[in-house]
């Protein structure tokens, strides 16, 4: 192989590698937490946040073992500052699941989720490092 063909091959490979890095989406942080009362309702919270900002992105609440008669439930999300949000979650498979985007949260705050009809709640703390999870 000649030197020019080798250099051309390396240049093409380098260009492909750089374009892959340039098109990679920004990093997102993800965190989740569930209740640990195995005899009662299993409630979970998951956040797919934006790393380095106090925006938790999409928050998913799930009730993994609701009564068979429940097809939906109101979800209550509260943060440690006292702000609360509510939305409707619907049965999907064997669980009740809902999603919301609560917006910016104070750095160091905690988000908790509880379902109507259940006293169990799952909480997720935001890390103080730039407000990300």
mmCIF file with all atom_site columns, N, CA, C and O in Angstrom, residues 33-37 41-45 62 76-80 110-115 118-124:
data_model
loop_
_atom_site.group_PDB
_atom_site.id
_atom_site.type_symbol
_atom_site.label_atom_id
_atom_site.label_alt_id
_atom_site.label_comp_id
_atom_site.label_asym_id
_atom_site.label_entity_id
_atom_site.label_seq_id
_atom_site.pdbx_PDB_ins_code
_atom_site.Cartn_x
_atom_site.Cartn_y
_atom_site.Cartn_z
_atom_site.occupancy
_atom_site.B_iso_or_equiv
_atom_site.pdbx_formal_charge
_atom_site.auth_seq_id
_atom_site.auth_comp_id
_atom_site.auth_asym_id
_atom_site.auth_atom_id
_atom_site.pdbx_PDB_model_num
ATOM 1   N N  . UNK A 1 33  ? -36.149 5.055  41.760 1.00 0.00 ? 33  UNK A N  1
ATOM 2   C CA . UNK A 1 33  ? -36.298 4.616  43.139 1.00 0.00 ? 33  UNK A CA 1
ATOM 3   C C  . UNK A 1 33  ? -37.659 3.947  43.277 1.00 0.00 ? 33  UNK A C  1
ATOM 4   O O  . UNK A 1 33  ? -38.618 4.349  42.621 1.00 0.00 ? 33  UNK A O  1
ATOM 5   N N  . UNK A 1 34  ? -37.736 2.934  44.123 1.00 0.00 ? 34  UNK A N  1
ATOM 6   C CA . UNK A 1 34  ? -38.993 2.226  44.365 1.00 0.00 ? 34  UNK A CA 1
ATOM 7   C C  . UNK A 1 34  ? -39.195 2.030  45.857 1.00 0.00 ? 34  UNK A C  1
ATOM 8   O O  . UNK A 1 34  ? -38.238 2.037  46.633 1.00 0.00 ? 34  UNK A O  1
ATOM 9   N N  . UNK A 1 35  ? -40.465 1.827  46.236 1.00 0.00 ? 35  UNK A N  1
ATOM 10  C CA . UNK A 1 35  ? -40.745 1.484  47.627 1.00 0.00 ? 35  UNK A CA 1
ATOM 11  C C  . UNK A 1 35  ? -40.225 0.070  47.874 1.00 0.00 ? 35  UNK A C  1
ATOM 12  O O  . UNK A 1 35  ? -40.061 -0.715 46.946 1.00 0.00 ? 35  UNK A O  1
ATOM 13  N N  . UNK A 1 36  ? -39.985 -0.244 49.123 1.00 0.00 ? 36  UNK A N  1
ATOM 14  C CA . UNK A 1 36  ? -39.437 -1.557 49.449 1.00 0.00 ? 36  UNK A CA 1
ATOM 15  C C  . UNK A 1 36  ? -40.356 -2.364 50.351 1.00 0.00 ? 36  UNK A C  1
ATOM 16  O O  . UNK A 1 36  ? -39.930 -3.276 51.015 1.00 0.00 ? 36  UNK A O  1
ATOM 17  N N  . UNK A 1 37  ? -41.634 -2.015 50.361 1.00 0.00 ? 37  UNK A N  1
ATOM 18  C CA . UNK A 1 37  ? -42.621 -2.761 51.123 1.00 0.00 ? 37  UNK A CA 1
ATOM 19  C C  . UNK A 1 37  ? -43.188 -3.832 50.201 1.00 0.00 ? 37  UNK A C  1
ATOM 20  O O  . UNK A 1 37  ? -44.142 -3.607 49.470 1.00 0.00 ? 37  UNK A O  1
ATOM 21  N N  . UNK A 1 41  ? -48.273 -2.049 48.114 1.00 0.00 ? 41  UNK A N  1
ATOM 22  C CA . UNK A 1 41  ? -48.118 -1.512 46.756 1.00 0.00 ? 41  UNK A CA 1
ATOM 23  C C  . UNK A 1 41  ? -46.656 -1.201 46.443 1.00 0.00 ? 41  UNK A C  1
ATOM 24  O O  . UNK A 1 41  ? -45.926 -0.700 47.291 1.00 0.00 ? 41  UNK A O  1
ATOM 25  N N  . UNK A 1 42  ? -46.245 -1.550 45.252 1.00 0.00 ? 42  UNK A N  1
ATOM 26  C CA . UNK A 1 42  ? -44.892 -1.251 44.786 1.00 0.00 ? 42  UNK A CA 1
ATOM 27  C C  . UNK A 1 42  ? -44.975 -0.018 43.899 1.00 0.00 ? 42  UNK A C  1
ATOM 28  O O  . UNK A 1 42  ? -45.510 -0.074 42.799 1.00 0.00 ? 42  UNK A O  1
ATOM 29  N N  . UNK A 1 43  ? -44.481 1.115  44.392 1.00 0.00 ? 43  UNK A N  1
ATOM 30  C CA . UNK A 1 43  ? -44.536 2.382  43.676 1.00 0.00 ? 43  UNK A CA 1
ATOM 31  C C  . UNK A 1 43  ? -43.118 2.792  43.309 1.00 0.00 ? 43  UNK A C  1
ATOM 32  O O  . UNK A 1 43  ? -42.208 2.699  44.141 1.00 0.00 ? 43  UNK A O  1
ATOM 33  N N  . UNK A 1 44  ? -42.935 3.252  42.078 1.00 0.00 ? 44  UNK A N  1
ATOM 34  C CA . UNK A 1 44  ? -41.600 3.647  41.613 1.00 0.00 ? 44  UNK A CA 1
ATOM 35  C C  . UNK A 1 44  ? -41.650 5.017  40.945 1.00 0.00 ? 44  UNK A C  1
ATOM 36  O O  . UNK A 1 44  ? -42.666 5.423  40.392 1.00 0.00 ? 44  UNK A O  1
ATOM 37  N N  . UNK A 1 45  ? -40.512 5.693  40.996 1.00 0.00 ? 45  UNK A N  1
ATOM 38  C CA . UNK A 1 45  ? -40.319 6.954  40.282 1.00 0.00 ? 45  UNK A CA 1
ATOM 39  C C  . UNK A 1 45  ? -39.019 6.827  39.491 1.00 0.00 ? 45  UNK A C  1
ATOM 40  O O  . UNK A 1 45  ? -38.037 6.265  39.970 1.00 0.00 ? 45  UNK A O  1
ATOM 41  N N  . UNK A 1 62  ? -44.755 4.673  38.353 1.00 0.00 ? 62  UNK A N  1
ATOM 42  C CA . UNK A 1 62  ? -45.372 3.379  38.073 1.00 0.00 ? 62  UNK A CA 1
ATOM 43  C C  . UNK A 1 62  ? -45.818 2.707  39.364 1.00 0.00 ? 62  UNK A C  1
ATOM 44  O O  . UNK A 1 62  ? -45.167 2.822  40.394 1.00 0.00 ? 62  UNK A O  1
ATOM 45  N N  . UNK A 1 76  ? -49.599 11.907 42.243 1.00 0.00 ? 76  UNK A N  1
ATOM 46  C CA . UNK A 1 76  ? -49.207 13.158 42.885 1.00 0.00 ? 76  UNK A CA 1
ATOM 47  C C  . UNK A 1 76  ? -47.691 13.181 43.006 1.00 0.00 ? 76  UNK A C  1
ATOM 48  O O  . UNK A 1 76  ? -47.105 12.277 43.584 1.00 0.00 ? 76  UNK A O  1
ATOM 49  N N  . UNK A 1 77  ? -47.067 14.197 42.438 1.00 0.00 ? 77  UNK A N  1
ATOM 50  C CA . UNK A 1 77  ? -45.624 14.393 42.580 1.00 0.00 ? 77  UNK A CA 1
ATOM 51  C C  . UNK A 1 77  ? -45.435 15.644 43.421 1.00 0.00 ? 77  UNK A C  1
ATOM 52  O O  . UNK A 1 77  ? -46.037 16.682 43.149 1.00 0.00 ? 77  UNK A O  1
ATOM 53  N N  . UNK A 1 78  ? -44.610 15.536 44.439 1.00 0.00 ? 78  UNK A N  1
ATOM 54  C CA . UNK A 1 78  ? -44.288 16.697 45.271 1.00 0.00 ? 78  UNK A CA 1
ATOM 55  C C  . UNK A 1 78  ? -42.779 16.838 45.329 1.00 0.00 ? 78  UNK A C  1
ATOM 56  O O  . UNK A 1 78  ? -42.040 15.864 45.207 1.00 0.00 ? 78  UNK A O  1
ATOM 57  N N  . UNK A 1 79  ? -42.322 18.077 45.495 1.00 0.00 ? 79  UNK A N  1
ATOM 58  C CA . UNK A 1 79  ? -40.891 18.262 45.726 1.00 0.00 ? 79  UNK A CA 1
ATOM 59  C C  . UNK A 1 79  ? -40.698 18.781 47.149 1.00 0.00 ? 79  UNK A C  1
ATOM 60  O O  . UNK A 1 79  ? -41.658 19.138 47.833 1.00 0.00 ? 79  UNK A O  1
ATOM 61  N N  . UNK A 1 80  ? -39.473 18.792 47.604 1.00 0.00 ? 80  UNK A N  1
ATOM 62  C CA . UNK A 1 80  ? -39.174 19.169 48.986 1.00 0.00 ? 80  UNK A CA 1
ATOM 63  C C  . UNK A 1 80  ? -39.440 20.641 49.264 1.00 0.00 ? 80  UNK A C  1
ATOM 64  O O  . UNK A 1 80  ? -39.455 21.066 50.409 1.00 0.00 ? 80  UNK A O  1
ATOM 65  N N  . UNK A 1 110 ? -35.943 17.029 46.487 1.00 0.00 ? 110 UNK A N  1
ATOM 66  C CA . UNK A 1 110 ? -36.363 15.641 46.374 1.00 0.00 ? 110 UNK A CA 1
ATOM 67  C C  . UNK A 1 110 ? -37.720 15.609 45.697 1.00 0.00 ? 110 UNK A C  1
ATOM 68  O O  . UNK A 1 110 ? -38.611 16.376 46.042 1.00 0.00 ? 110 UNK A O  1
ATOM 69  N N  . UNK A 1 111 ? -37.877 14.729 44.726 1.00 0.00 ? 111 UNK A N  1
ATOM 70  C CA . UNK A 1 111 ? -39.169 14.514 44.091 1.00 0.00 ? 111 UNK A CA 1
ATOM 71  C C  . UNK A 1 111 ? -39.753 13.217 44.627 1.00 0.00 ? 111 UNK A C  1
ATOM 72  O O  . UNK A 1 111 ? -39.065 12.195 44.681 1.00 0.00 ? 111 UNK A O  1
ATOM 73  N N  . UNK A 1 112 ? -41.028 13.265 45.037 1.00 0.00 ? 112 UNK A N  1
ATOM 74  C CA . UNK A 1 112 ? -41.705 12.069 45.541 1.00 0.00 ? 112 UNK A CA 1
ATOM 75  C C  . UNK A 1 112 ? -42.968 11.839 44.725 1.00 0.00 ? 112 UNK A C  1
ATOM 76  O O  . UNK A 1 112 ? -43.628 12.787 44.303 1.00 0.00 ? 112 UNK A O  1
ATOM 77  N N  . UNK A 1 113 ? -43.318 10.575 44.537 1.00 0.00 ? 113 UNK A N  1
ATOM 78  C CA . UNK A 1 113 ? -44.515 10.212 43.792 1.00 0.00 ? 113 UNK A CA 1
ATOM 79  C C  . UNK A 1 113 ? -45.381 9.295  44.649 1.00 0.00 ? 113 UNK A C  1
ATOM 80  O O  . UNK A 1 113 ? -44.871 8.423  45.351 1.00 0.00 ? 113 UNK A O  1
ATOM 81  N N  . UNK A 1 114 ? -46.698 9.571  44.604 1.00 0.00 ? 114 UNK A N  1
ATOM 82  C CA . UNK A 1 114 ? -47.686 8.768  45.319 1.00 0.00 ? 114 UNK A CA 1
ATOM 83  C C  . UNK A 1 114 ? -48.903 8.631  44.419 1.00 0.00 ? 114 UNK A C  1
ATOM 84  O O  . UNK A 1 114 ? -49.264 9.555  43.704 1.00 0.00 ? 114 UNK A O  1
ATOM 85  N N  . UNK A 1 115 ? -49.530 7.468  44.439 1.00 0.00 ? 115 UNK A N  1
ATOM 86  C CA . UNK A 1 115 ? -50.728 7.230  43.642 1.00 0.00 ? 115 UNK A CA 1
ATOM 87  C C  . UNK A 1 115 ? -51.968 7.362  44.501 1.00 0.00 ? 115 UNK A C  1
ATOM 88  O O  . UNK A 1 115 ? -51.974 6.947  45.668 1.00 0.00 ? 115 UNK A O  1
ATOM 89  N N  . UNK A 1 118 ? -53.229 4.835  47.364 1.00 0.00 ? 118 UNK A N  1
ATOM 90  C CA . UNK A 1 118 ? -52.093 4.189  48.016 1.00 0.00 ? 118 UNK A CA 1
ATOM 91  C C  . UNK A 1 118 ? -51.387 5.204  48.907 1.00 0.00 ? 118 UNK A C  1
ATOM 92  O O  . UNK A 1 118 ? -51.210 6.348  48.528 1.00 0.00 ? 118 UNK A O  1
ATOM 93  N N  . UNK A 1 119 ? -50.989 4.769  50.089 1.00 0.00 ? 119 UNK A N  1
ATOM 94  C CA . UNK A 1 119 ? -50.248 5.665  50.987 1.00 0.00 ? 119 UNK A CA 1
ATOM 95  C C  . UNK A 1 119 ? -48.741 5.539  50.775 1.00 0.00 ? 119 UNK A C  1
ATOM 96  O O  . UNK A 1 119 ? -47.971 6.294  51.346 1.00 0.00 ? 119 UNK A O  1
ATOM 97  N N  . UNK A 1 120 ? -48.310 4.598  49.940 1.00 0.00 ? 120 UNK A N  1
ATOM 98  C CA . UNK A 1 120 ? -46.887 4.403  49.675 1.00 0.00 ? 120 UNK A CA 1
ATOM 99  C C  . UNK A 1 120 ? -46.376 5.462  48.709 1.00 0.00 ? 120 UNK A C  1
ATOM 100 O O  . UNK A 1 120 ? -47.086 5.858  47.783 1.00 0.00 ? 120 UNK A O  1
ATOM 101 N N  . UNK A 1 121 ? -45.147 5.897  48.936 1.00 0.00 ? 121 UNK A N  1
ATOM 102 C CA . UNK A 1 121 ? -44.549 6.850  48.008 1.00 0.00 ? 121 UNK A CA 1
ATOM 103 C C  . UNK A 1 121 ? -43.082 6.504  47.808 1.00 0.00 ? 121 UNK A C  1
ATOM 104 O O  . UNK A 1 121 ? -42.414 5.966  48.687 1.00 0.00 ? 121 UNK A O  1
ATOM 105 N N  . UNK A 1 122 ? -42.608 6.827  46.626 1.00 0.00 ? 122 UNK A N  1
ATOM 106 C CA . UNK A 1 122 ? -41.199 6.639  46.276 1.00 0.00 ? 122 UNK A CA 1
ATOM 107 C C  . UNK A 1 122 ? -40.606 8.013  46.023 1.00 0.00 ? 122 UNK A C  1
ATOM 108 O O  . UNK A 1 122 ? -41.255 8.877  45.439 1.00 0.00 ? 122 UNK A O  1
ATOM 109 N N  . UNK A 1 123 ? -39.383 8.217  46.490 1.00 0.00 ? 123 UNK A N  1
ATOM 110 C CA . UNK A 1 123 ? -38.736 9.529  46.368 1.00 0.00 ? 123 UNK A CA 1
ATOM 111 C C  . UNK A 1 123 ? -37.393 9.405  45.674 1.00 0.00 ? 123 UNK A C  1
ATOM 112 O O  . UNK A 1 123 ? -36.722 8.375  45.756 1.00 0.00 ? 123 UNK A O  1
ATOM 113 N N  . UNK A 1 124 ? -37.013 10.474 45.024 1.00 0.00 ? 124 UNK A N  1
ATOM 114 C CA . UNK A 1 124 ? -35.766 10.539 44.282 1.00 0.00 ? 124 UNK A CA 1
ATOM 115 C C  . UNK A 1 124 ? -35.103 11.863 44.595 1.00 0.00 ? 124 UNK A C  1
ATOM 116 O O  . UNK A 1 124 ? -35.710 12.911 44.425 1.00 0.00 ? 124 UNK A O  1
#
